[in-house]
C-alpha angles and dihedrals in degrees: 000000000000111000118236127243123210117287096240093051091042090054090049090052092048091050090049088055092236097117131027118243118227112256094247097052125100095188095113093055095041096053130056119257119259121277116284125203113208125183121190088214108080093210091054091047091051093050107033100021091054092050092047093054090048091050092051090049090050092054100037103038114014102041105028110099132181128267113288120192092213088071094048097086090129092056089226102102121112107232090209092059129069132220135233116249124210094253146260108353092014112080098177129074097234121198102264094039092049090048098045093045092050092046093046100048121321097083088057101038100037112010097179091050091049092050092051091047092052092049090047090072095047126088138167134254124231091277093051097255115150118242139158107270113279102228132147093279097061097141095080100036096105090071081084089076092060091049092047094052090047090051090055092049091051097045107023088223104164094181090056090049093056092058093037091058092050089050094047095047094048093046094050090050091052092051094046090057099037120119091207119051088000139125123308105206092192092066099020089235137115120251131219137074124326121269110290094346094119093152126077090234086079093067134072124225111293111063087027125043133222095267099036085234102170103054147326089237123071102226098069091060107096093212092053094044092052095035126096122230132199102232095044093054091047090054089053090049090053090047091056092047091050093044087057090047091051093046092049093048091050092050096245118167115291092239089059092053092044091050093059093044091051091052090049091051093049093048092049090052091050092049091052092044098050105026107035110097114199091192095059097029088229138091116266118241103226145020115194121214092255091058097260110147125212114213095201129128122251113190096203091046093053091047093050091048088060098037096049096041094243091132117068118228094269092048091047092054090049093050093051092047098045107032111113121227129191122233090266100039149291109332126223097240126357148245115018113276112236092259093055135055143184087272092050109025119187118254089245099021131083090344133112124251113181088219088067093043091055095051092045093049091049089051092049092051089050089054091051093243096147100175094050092045091051093049095050092047091048091051094054092045089053093047090053096042093047093051108041093258143328119336129187102247138005134196106260094218102042105022089231118146102263132162094199130222130296135143117277120182108315094341107101096196105028115175105229126206124246110230121228127230097031110182098208090050089056096042088049088064093044088054091049087059099039101038099024108035098029094029096223110186120180122213137162089261098049148286113321126194132220102163126194110199110174121218112263096029092094131215114323138194130199110201132194097017109162117214114178103302096344130091111209137199107195123192128189119199131185118008138272139056102278115096110221095170133019121177137167111208089345096307124109112254123206121242095010086270137135107217116243088233095059114122135188130019119330140166121228114197120191127183117199135197138176100063116179112252093232134160103211097176096040096235094129091248114116112245093241090062099032116114092198107027091136105021120144117276136037099272124114116254121344116347110247113248087226090076127015117173110229093226089065093060124105103256132195140170096047100314111143144161120273141172101190093114130054135234099051123130127231121018099316146338131242126256131166098080086128105113139039111278096038113126144166121206126198124194112215108209101206128188091226134045093207117120112262144153124241140189111236119206119196127192110210146154124236118172093162119116094252146029113288128211137216135175118251115210135175120207090346096308118114113239101180146307112276131201133228111196120213111276103188144321087263127076087211090071121087134198138178134232128187127214113201131210100021108170117233130184132177128021096281111035116174117226115199131192109197140175097236133170109298094025126113099206118170100134134123122234128216108169146339128216131188119208 
């Protein structure tokens, strides 16, 4: 029998249209529809609105699974509510995934689901004490405490907080006394691998070696196990801070609260003593047990330093100014280790994980760096839109879906896959919108706002956002980070805050000023006046209709970038047009809005035995079925075909090639040109 998911989440899924409600249910009508992101600027809606819908679908439909008793070792799960799995290829929730996904988005969008997901990675010891599950990745488990405190701030759930504090206190005690991934009193730091870098590709040599001879995983390496890493120690710092917050809120003895705060203070001092590098103006990545420091960059570590307040204002400014990003975003670790290269990037080295991008963007927004925040958010939106959703890892130079290299078995440089439908990649983007763009900040007193609306994005509205017992419609007008007007239902509200006690449906209207006069795409047109400041692709300004690279299209239904054949132009080609529903959409930025007809030329590969067909549409209206004759027996060979008399209207018509009913599909695309 199909297992049930919680009623609130089920209603959200029904309203999204991703599951069908039973005929007898009234859940869809009883619950509000899912959040909707609406930009007045069509280009922003196409880029960010598309990615937002895909991210919601990823969380609500693809990666929400039913209750499973094997995850209920804490005895605190609600059997009527599901959990969020890690993603495609990863059926379980996992501690860090469950924590990050709840922190990023699930606690806000589906509180009951988030609570179940957090409890799904908690068990009990022999005496019945709650603790985060004691698996083989114990070094990062205390991130759960940060997610749990955030969940309380979002929901105000005091019963959850009681058990969350017990879990946090017991888990911290376990880690403090552990002999592996425990506390090094000499340095005052915690040992063990860096946060989420569970593969040896995330580490330079030493502690690794050129052939990664000991293990694919990071824990078996003695130098990693005894080493100290920036992000892991920052996660412990946050755990201590939030343990103190929990204890204080619950009215625990003052000495208990003070004890956690003292440990947090000492750990923060040790992080700044041993990891801050005055020469680079950044925090180092690693400190080996013998005192050897590693002046490498860790994206997550730099983000946490800003998010958790470990860096002082001067350090924060230095980090933002000096951190190095790749063309497609903030990398995990950087630069390439000696055993890797741009041609063969490591799975955790000089490569882009959306998880890291999301944390970095949130940190940039918190620092008020509007241009950098906008650029990072645009990159992840493009990566998602160009690849039919949110994948695990992307090549930092090309933006192509790429799992990177790392030893596997006897293969020293095994090229790993990048899994589709990764939950923390999707929730990273949701967080960019909620925490970055709208500046949502949760406190005991209510929901505060510190928005960051970049110039050129246009006015934006977020509808149907549930916060505790309120349903909010939030509109941002103008551009910038300075709030010139903040009203709730047309009346000024103090402190730019929605009270935690607010109930029912309300409209929050925010007017912003002080936008940075940036030029994100480098075309010498200020973002506020740029028609294509954040359009898909890597070109400056608006892509010319005379040549649109296929990899810069908005793709759905499994279409993604690839480089596993030769002869393509640009940075990649598109594959995945193999099943009905697959589609690639190209926006033609014309100089005139007058109606016209155009001849469209498409470069493609077809090594099938026959001519293949697709449906050509303009602005969502089918024009006709079009044919792609066989080119060669090799997928490395490319041909062109031209379709005459295609009707175009408006300045930005959208041309779509889709595998519709009655089509045969199964081609690769390289570029499209309108003449």
